[in-house]
């Protein structure tokens, strides 16, 4: 590794002394930590532009003083215990500006102020997490994925490793995604309408940035997907909660807001989060008619559409009428694995350039390697059998969790939501307030997902508490155990 | 693959007819393209929740009518030529809203308007590109990288594939980067101050979003890095160009703007883009003093710091004084390969949370797999020998290109910039205007990089034109050829 030292060739202080001081101060000051390997004297001399003998002499003096040690055959290292560290403390250069940790005077932007909040501490790993939206990554065909990658890495490196000009995503991947969506979701689109993003998160983020100013409103399901709400409100926009019942968002309630500039309406029509219901066809038509009339855009987050266990999937809103005012969002994070960071938007043709521009400015492009492997995975037909297999796994996990809860809670638990997806909503008839129930579950070792966003008083009934259960990433054994723990926490 | 069809179980139209119509309309309307494989009848029946016989009958009728065909042992496919397509055209459901491609009435946000511009058409591959900032990916140790990946993919999948809570980047990677920066760049930082981003592009983007409102100003080198300027101006901020001479940015010129709210000053101190010079130590100290006094932040883009061919690198501005008001930016895109999409910011402790929040909202996290492999690459000591090897390659390429230009142009060419990095600036004494010279080079098959941003009239002299030459990704043969072509283009 190179070592940068601040040498001044016209200083009255000899280069030897400057190098010696730089190394010693770096060791005493903690820049070069105990055990750090220093460069070979020849390499350091070359990179500093001095003779090798100068460096060798510095090293020898530092060795004799107990700062450095040589290990036979492996090089020169910073000693693990330093000689009388205190003695040298005063030789550390004094700060020009000595006040410690002076707060930065720099003002954040309006956006910076809106998002500046302490980051939640990590959740300890020993908890059984029923609040994690991850899929079952243990079942993911890692060997196959790795094989596809190894094969591609043996080819001409430029298409995989060099800058591309395909900022909205690889053409091959956009063709494969368009085909998949046309077939399985009745989405009507040309590959040019597809923008590949780093997960559906980034798709939501771009939609918010491109359409929302602080004077605008966003309508969204209540209860709904909290994180989408945070993205919209970080733009300064106002959230309008629209109630949800067993047919999905109550679209008729949108008309109450005709006095406001509703720019976007966010829906999860395939499997509403958190209620787990599908948006009915008549409401889809109403929503389209309302959007056409008011000039709003529908943000269709086609969350969980692939997993329905005993009903047929409804086709997308996007494909129901020509030129639908819809931004359609999907992701491979839940279908394959979350750290893949590949999702997509299908946008009306008028918005292709502005979304491509947003991607280009934000992070240039998504990984070409990941896009290539995903394309191979799709076009070689690996997705369908994998989803079929996982549909059975998830159906079984859902059944095990529902049965376990019913065994312990009997009529005191009600499960809401379709036989679908990777979560359901459960209502417990217990004499606990929601925060207390949550804390008790936590103390028992189970972390639940709360339904507290946005205002959702209509789901609160005295003597009832509700939580979302996400089960896809948990084994059947863990799910049985979680239900037991919850029974002890809520009923004792 | 699943096929979504809009079936209405309470419609007076029989399910058989609804399925038949849905498939036929999909074929005629182009949703199911010629050659598309349809699901097996059993699978489609299951997913639609109807009897298999219903689906079989639909398929048979469509086969007899010439829409579908069976291929022995492989399934049912859409025919490649359809029977008298016109005859059926009228049975395609009419649009509810038949005006074709009605422009979307939705207003973009202020940001959306600022970035909404047609995307530049791709550059044809037959050109010799001297405007590409890519490294030489052919020399990248792909086998080693793949081996590191294969090894990790055999381990417990959760840490690599499942959602993490490390939104600012993997702890292991942040430790490795902090160590690397302390050693090689004299950056003073704790791993908590590091935010892993999707390339330096995203680091710049976050800095702009977190600090810039439309009322703010950004000072930057002129001529400078155009793309950074686009990111700042997309926030609505005003750019203040600060001239550059052979010692880098003329820091004293910053004081002319004391009447403006200068929030950020963007510098490329290791190897100024495009002039190729280093910012001198006295100017670095002046810049720090100015920033402390005015409350501005220095955005230190430590571009090209690893490649110096006969001089020692200067330590970072960030590490020159304690608590320096510096956002330090680096990337592995140029050092390893561009599509890796991993870069980083080192931020003062007061800004850790807001940058982590920005990453979380924008795209949740960067790829865990890529972060893991990069960590292994760094901690197992593969970076240093690779950079040493590339330093020789790039030095040779630079020398070949300089020699070739001098051979053809003699005293009519002057090369500016240090012996460093992946680009230099060349001045040609020719009787052509800059746009004409650029076009002539293009016609001869060479794409040059222009120095046209921001206003840089001070580099324009009558009878002289200047271009940036990026050479790292080109072979020596291509560089020799490019110089020949340029000579023909400029001198004939």
PDB file of C-alpha atoms in Angstrom, chain B residues 137-316:
ATOM      1  CA  UNK B 137     -10.860  -3.470 -17.782  1.00  0.00           C
ATOM      2  CA  UNK B 138      -9.007  -6.020 -19.912  1.00  0.00           C
ATOM      3  CA  UNK B 139      -6.253  -6.089 -17.295  1.00  0.00           C
ATOM      4  CA  UNK B 140      -8.637  -6.533 -14.388  1.00  0.00           C
ATOM      5  CA  UNK B 141      -8.059  -9.854 -12.548  1.00  0.00           C
ATOM      6  CA  UNK B 142     -11.492 -11.240 -13.356  1.00  0.00           C
ATOM      7  CA  UNK B 143     -10.496 -14.794 -12.458  1.00  0.00           C
ATOM      8  CA  UNK B 144      -9.394 -13.766  -8.988  1.00  0.00           C
ATOM      9  CA  UNK B 145     -12.526 -11.659  -8.482  1.00  0.00           C
ATOM     10  CA  UNK B 146     -14.734 -14.548  -9.627  1.00  0.00           C
ATOM     11  CA  UNK B 147     -12.879 -16.947  -7.323  1.00  0.00           C
ATOM     12  CA  UNK B 148     -13.460 -14.668  -4.317  1.00  0.00           C
ATOM     13  CA  UNK B 149     -17.125 -14.549  -5.230  1.00  0.00           C
ATOM     14  CA  UNK B 150     -17.557 -18.278  -5.759  1.00  0.00           C
ATOM     15  CA  UNK B 151     -15.988 -18.915  -2.347  1.00  0.00           C
ATOM     16  CA  UNK B 152     -18.357 -16.525  -0.578  1.00  0.00           C
ATOM     17  CA  UNK B 153     -21.431 -17.826  -2.411  1.00  0.00           C
ATOM     18  CA  UNK B 154     -20.802 -21.238  -0.859  1.00  0.00           C
ATOM     19  CA  UNK B 155     -21.189 -19.862   2.667  1.00  0.00           C
ATOM     20  CA  UNK B 156     -24.296 -19.106   4.740  1.00  0.00           C
ATOM     21  CA  UNK B 157     -26.461 -17.144   2.279  1.00  0.00           C
ATOM     22  CA  UNK B 158     -28.073 -14.732   4.742  1.00  0.00           C
ATOM     23  CA  UNK B 159     -25.234 -12.227   5.170  1.00  0.00           C
ATOM     24  CA  UNK B 160     -24.829 -11.935   1.401  1.00  0.00           C
ATOM     25  CA  UNK B 161     -28.388 -12.184   0.132  1.00  0.00           C
ATOM     26  CA  UNK B 162     -30.765 -11.014   2.856  1.00  0.00           C
ATOM     27  CA  UNK B 163     -31.657  -7.405   3.782  1.00  0.00           C
ATOM     28  CA  UNK B 164     -29.044  -5.878   6.032  1.00  0.00           C
ATOM     29  CA  UNK B 165     -29.295  -3.185   8.667  1.00  0.00           C
ATOM     30  CA  UNK B 166     -25.997  -1.662   7.525  1.00  0.00           C
ATOM     31  CA  UNK B 167     -27.435   1.069   5.350  1.00  0.00           C
ATOM     32  CA  UNK B 168     -24.275   3.167   5.276  1.00  0.00           C
ATOM     33  CA  UNK B 169     -22.326   0.142   4.050  1.00  0.00           C
ATOM     34  CA  UNK B 170     -20.937  -3.097   5.401  1.00  0.00           C
ATOM     35  CA  UNK B 171     -18.918  -2.583   8.589  1.00  0.00           C
ATOM     36  CA  UNK B 172     -16.090  -4.764   7.282  1.00  0.00           C
ATOM     37  CA  UNK B 173     -15.826  -2.724   4.109  1.00  0.00           C
ATOM     38  CA  UNK B 174     -15.918   0.575   5.992  1.00  0.00           C
ATOM     39  CA  UNK B 175     -13.068  -0.630   8.231  1.00  0.00           C
ATOM     40  CA  UNK B 176     -11.043  -1.689   5.194  1.00  0.00           C
ATOM     41  CA  UNK B 177     -11.653   1.614   3.393  1.00  0.00           C
ATOM     42  CA  UNK B 178     -10.782   3.651   6.513  1.00  0.00           C
ATOM     43  CA  UNK B 179      -7.527   1.723   6.828  1.00  0.00           C
ATOM     44  CA  UNK B 180      -6.709   2.208   3.153  1.00  0.00           C
ATOM     45  CA  UNK B 181      -7.432   5.946   3.317  1.00  0.00           C
ATOM     46  CA  UNK B 182      -5.496   6.477   6.540  1.00  0.00           C
ATOM     47  CA  UNK B 183      -2.474   4.746   5.097  1.00  0.00           C
ATOM     48  CA  UNK B 184      -2.401   5.867   1.502  1.00  0.00           C
ATOM     49  CA  UNK B 185      -4.152   9.244   1.593  1.00  0.00           C
ATOM     50  CA  UNK B 186      -3.580  10.450   5.182  1.00  0.00           C
ATOM     51  CA  UNK B 187      -7.328  10.792   5.577  1.00  0.00           C
ATOM     52  CA  UNK B 188      -8.225  11.028   9.276  1.00  0.00           C
ATOM     53  CA  UNK B 189     -11.374   9.046   9.872  1.00  0.00           C
ATOM     54  CA  UNK B 190     -13.248   6.504  11.870  1.00  0.00           C
ATOM     55  CA  UNK B 191     -15.124   3.790   9.903  1.00  0.00           C
ATOM     56  CA  UNK B 192     -18.396   5.321  11.133  1.00  0.00           C
ATOM     57  CA  UNK B 193     -17.653   8.436   9.116  1.00  0.00           C
ATOM     58  CA  UNK B 194     -17.655   6.413   5.900  1.00  0.00           C
ATOM     59  CA  UNK B 195     -20.783   6.100   3.778  1.00  0.00           C
ATOM     60  CA  UNK B 196     -20.592   3.500   1.012  1.00  0.00           C
ATOM     61  CA  UNK B 197     -22.332   4.762  -2.134  1.00  0.00           C
ATOM     62  CA  UNK B 198     -23.035   3.500  -5.646  1.00  0.00           C
ATOM     63  CA  UNK B 199     -19.927   5.135  -7.097  1.00  0.00           C
ATOM     64  CA  UNK B 200     -18.602   8.659  -6.559  1.00  0.00           C
ATOM     65  CA  UNK B 201     -21.514   9.830  -8.695  1.00  0.00           C
ATOM     66  CA  UNK B 202     -23.944   8.974  -5.910  1.00  0.00           C
ATOM     67  CA  UNK B 203     -21.632  10.520  -3.320  1.00  0.00           C
ATOM     68  CA  UNK B 204     -21.738  13.848  -5.198  1.00  0.00           C
ATOM     69  CA  UNK B 205     -25.485  13.488  -5.625  1.00  0.00           C
ATOM     70  CA  UNK B 206     -26.087  13.023  -1.901  1.00  0.00           C
ATOM     71  CA  UNK B 207     -23.809  15.933  -0.996  1.00  0.00           C
ATOM     72  CA  UNK B 208     -25.771  18.143  -3.402  1.00  0.00           C
ATOM     73  CA  UNK B 209     -29.163  17.029  -2.087  1.00  0.00           C
ATOM     74  CA  UNK B 210     -28.236  17.336   1.556  1.00  0.00           C
ATOM     75  CA  UNK B 211     -26.704  20.802   1.359  1.00  0.00           C
ATOM     76  CA  UNK B 212     -28.047  22.679  -1.648  1.00  0.00           C
ATOM     77  CA  UNK B 213     -31.235  24.678  -1.977  1.00  0.00           C
ATOM     78  CA  UNK B 214     -31.985  26.880  -5.003  1.00  0.00           C
ATOM     79  CA  UNK B 215     -30.789  29.973  -3.097  1.00  0.00           C
ATOM     80  CA  UNK B 216     -27.286  28.503  -2.624  1.00  0.00           C
ATOM     81  CA  UNK B 217     -24.060  28.767  -4.594  1.00  0.00           C
ATOM     82  CA  UNK B 218     -21.391  26.186  -5.383  1.00  0.00           C
ATOM     83  CA  UNK B 219     -17.881  27.252  -6.272  1.00  0.00           C
ATOM     84  CA  UNK B 220     -16.052  24.938  -8.621  1.00  0.00           C
ATOM     85  CA  UNK B 221     -12.968  24.777 -10.767  1.00  0.00           C
ATOM     86  CA  UNK B 222     -13.187  26.310 -14.222  1.00  0.00           C
ATOM     87  CA  UNK B 223     -12.590  24.455 -16.440  1.00  0.00           C
ATOM     88  CA  UNK B 224     -13.941  21.628 -14.317  1.00  0.00           C
ATOM     89  CA  UNK B 225     -15.809  18.348 -14.134  1.00  0.00           C
ATOM     90  CA  UNK B 226     -18.979  18.978 -16.084  1.00  0.00           C
ATOM     91  CA  UNK B 227     -21.002  16.199 -14.535  1.00  0.00           C
ATOM     92  CA  UNK B 228     -20.472  17.471 -10.987  1.00  0.00           C
ATOM     93  CA  UNK B 229     -21.750  20.829 -12.204  1.00  0.00           C
ATOM     94  CA  UNK B 230     -24.861  19.200 -13.644  1.00  0.00           C
ATOM     95  CA  UNK B 231     -25.596  17.541 -10.312  1.00  0.00           C
ATOM     96  CA  UNK B 232     -25.259  20.849  -8.448  1.00  0.00           C
ATOM     97  CA  UNK B 233     -27.321  22.808 -10.930  1.00  0.00           C
ATOM     98  CA  UNK B 234     -30.043  20.124 -10.970  1.00  0.00           C
ATOM     99  CA  UNK B 235     -30.635  21.188  -7.341  1.00  0.00           C
ATOM    100  CA  UNK B 236     -31.268  24.692  -8.614  1.00  0.00           C
ATOM    101  CA  UNK B 237     -28.018  25.998  -7.105  1.00  0.00           C
ATOM    102  CA  UNK B 238     -25.879  28.641  -8.849  1.00  0.00           C
ATOM    103  CA  UNK B 239     -22.406  27.663 -10.054  1.00  0.00           C
ATOM    104  CA  UNK B 240     -19.505  30.044  -9.449  1.00  0.00           C
ATOM    105  CA  UNK B 241     -16.582  29.221 -11.743  1.00  0.00           C
ATOM    106  CA  UNK B 242     -13.153  29.706 -10.092  1.00  0.00           C
ATOM    107  CA  UNK B 243     -10.209  29.823 -12.523  1.00  0.00           C
ATOM    108  CA  UNK B 244      -7.496  27.177 -12.512  1.00  0.00           C
ATOM    109  CA  UNK B 245      -3.804  27.685 -13.220  1.00  0.00           C
ATOM    110  CA  UNK B 246      -0.755  25.445 -12.986  1.00  0.00           C
ATOM    111  CA  UNK B 247      -1.137  25.175  -9.181  1.00  0.00           C
ATOM    112  CA  UNK B 248      -4.810  24.204  -9.317  1.00  0.00           C
ATOM    113  CA  UNK B 249      -7.824  26.277  -8.332  1.00  0.00           C
ATOM    114  CA  UNK B 250      -7.020  29.946  -7.710  1.00  0.00           C
ATOM    115  CA  UNK B 251      -8.294  29.874  -4.171  1.00  0.00           C
ATOM    116  CA  UNK B 252      -7.769  33.612  -3.708  1.00  0.00           C
ATOM    117  CA  UNK B 253     -10.547  34.197  -6.269  1.00  0.00           C
ATOM    118  CA  UNK B 254     -13.059  32.663  -3.873  1.00  0.00           C
ATOM    119  CA  UNK B 255     -12.938  35.844  -1.828  1.00  0.00           C
ATOM    120  CA  UNK B 256     -14.579  37.753  -4.671  1.00  0.00           C
ATOM    121  CA  UNK B 257     -17.805  35.951  -3.818  1.00  0.00           C
ATOM    122  CA  UNK B 258     -18.099  37.000  -0.195  1.00  0.00           C
ATOM    123  CA  UNK B 259     -21.536  38.490  -0.942  1.00  0.00           C
ATOM    124  CA  UNK B 260     -22.952  35.074  -1.909  1.00  0.00           C
ATOM    125  CA  UNK B 261     -24.108  32.054   0.118  1.00  0.00           C
ATOM    126  CA  UNK B 262     -21.355  29.641  -0.986  1.00  0.00           C
ATOM    127  CA  UNK B 263     -22.341  26.336   0.568  1.00  0.00           C
ATOM    128  CA  UNK B 264     -19.923  23.991  -1.189  1.00  0.00           C
ATOM    129  CA  UNK B 265     -16.654  24.307  -3.017  1.00  0.00           C
ATOM    130  CA  UNK B 266     -15.856  21.410  -5.324  1.00  0.00           C
ATOM    131  CA  UNK B 267     -12.173  20.595  -5.971  1.00  0.00           C
ATOM    132  CA  UNK B 268     -10.198  17.767  -7.604  1.00  0.00           C
ATOM    133  CA  UNK B 269      -6.920  18.403  -5.761  1.00  0.00           C
ATOM    134  CA  UNK B 270      -4.915  15.279  -6.626  1.00  0.00           C
ATOM    135  CA  UNK B 271      -5.170  15.659 -10.391  1.00  0.00           C
ATOM    136  CA  UNK B 272      -7.341  18.547 -11.459  1.00  0.00           C
ATOM    137  CA  UNK B 273      -9.899  17.684 -14.072  1.00  0.00           C
ATOM    138  CA  UNK B 274      -9.235  18.584 -16.892  1.00  0.00           C
ATOM    139  CA  UNK B 275      -5.934  20.424 -16.415  1.00  0.00           C
ATOM    140  CA  UNK B 276      -4.166  17.539 -14.726  1.00  0.00           C
ATOM    141  CA  UNK B 277      -2.357  19.607 -12.059  1.00  0.00           C
ATOM    142  CA  UNK B 278      -2.259  19.144  -8.287  1.00  0.00           C
ATOM    143  CA  UNK B 279      -3.534  21.787  -5.889  1.00  0.00           C
ATOM    144  CA  UNK B 280      -0.480  23.254  -4.118  1.00  0.00           C
ATOM    145  CA  UNK B 281      -0.043  22.967  -0.361  1.00  0.00           C
ATOM    146  CA  UNK B 282      -0.283  26.726   0.338  1.00  0.00           C
ATOM    147  CA  UNK B 283      -3.543  26.848  -1.616  1.00  0.00           C
ATOM    148  CA  UNK B 284      -4.870  23.872   0.304  1.00  0.00           C
ATOM    149  CA  UNK B 285      -4.195  25.723   3.554  1.00  0.00           C
ATOM    150  CA  UNK B 286      -5.839  28.874   2.163  1.00  0.00           C
ATOM    151  CA  UNK B 287      -8.857  26.867   1.099  1.00  0.00           C
ATOM    152  CA  UNK B 288      -9.234  25.355   4.566  1.00  0.00           C
ATOM    153  CA  UNK B 289      -8.924  28.765   6.215  1.00  0.00           C
ATOM    154  CA  UNK B 290     -11.477  30.272   3.828  1.00  0.00           C
ATOM    155  CA  UNK B 291     -13.933  27.413   4.457  1.00  0.00           C
ATOM    156  CA  UNK B 292     -13.583  27.693   8.251  1.00  0.00           C
ATOM    157  CA  UNK B 293     -14.183  31.392   8.022  1.00  0.00           C
ATOM    158  CA  UNK B 294     -17.192  31.351   5.698  1.00  0.00           C
ATOM    159  CA  UNK B 295     -18.820  28.160   6.934  1.00  0.00           C
ATOM    160  CA  UNK B 296     -18.578  26.495   3.523  1.00  0.00           C
ATOM    161  CA  UNK B 297     -17.845  22.797   3.046  1.00  0.00           C
ATOM    162  CA  UNK B 298     -15.028  21.550   0.825  1.00  0.00           C
ATOM    163  CA  UNK B 299     -16.041  18.707  -1.473  1.00  0.00           C
ATOM    164  CA  UNK B 300     -12.714  16.951  -2.058  1.00  0.00           C
ATOM    165  CA  UNK B 301     -13.066  14.638  -5.044  1.00  0.00           C
ATOM    166  CA  UNK B 302      -9.829  12.674  -4.756  1.00  0.00           C
ATOM    167  CA  UNK B 303      -9.996  11.766  -8.398  1.00  0.00           C
ATOM    168  CA  UNK B 304      -7.007   9.946  -9.887  1.00  0.00           C
ATOM    169  CA  UNK B 305      -4.980  10.087  -6.658  1.00  0.00           C
ATOM    170  CA  UNK B 306      -3.593   6.570  -7.077  1.00  0.00           C
ATOM    171  CA  UNK B 307      -1.821   7.173 -10.357  1.00  0.00           C
ATOM    172  CA  UNK B 308       1.244   9.411 -10.194  1.00  0.00           C
ATOM    173  CA  UNK B 309       4.121   8.396 -12.406  1.00  0.00           C
ATOM    174  CA  UNK B 310       7.102  10.342 -11.150  1.00  0.00           C
ATOM    175  CA  UNK B 311       6.020  12.474  -8.238  1.00  0.00           C
ATOM    176  CA  UNK B 312       4.874  11.703  -4.757  1.00  0.00           C
ATOM    177  CA  UNK B 313       1.174  12.064  -3.987  1.00  0.00           C
ATOM    178  CA  UNK B 314       0.121  14.939  -1.746  1.00  0.00           C
ATOM    179  CA  UNK B 315      -1.853  13.881   1.321  1.00  0.00           C
ATOM    180  CA  UNK B 316      -5.565  14.683   1.328  1.00  0.00           C
TER     181      UNK B 316
END
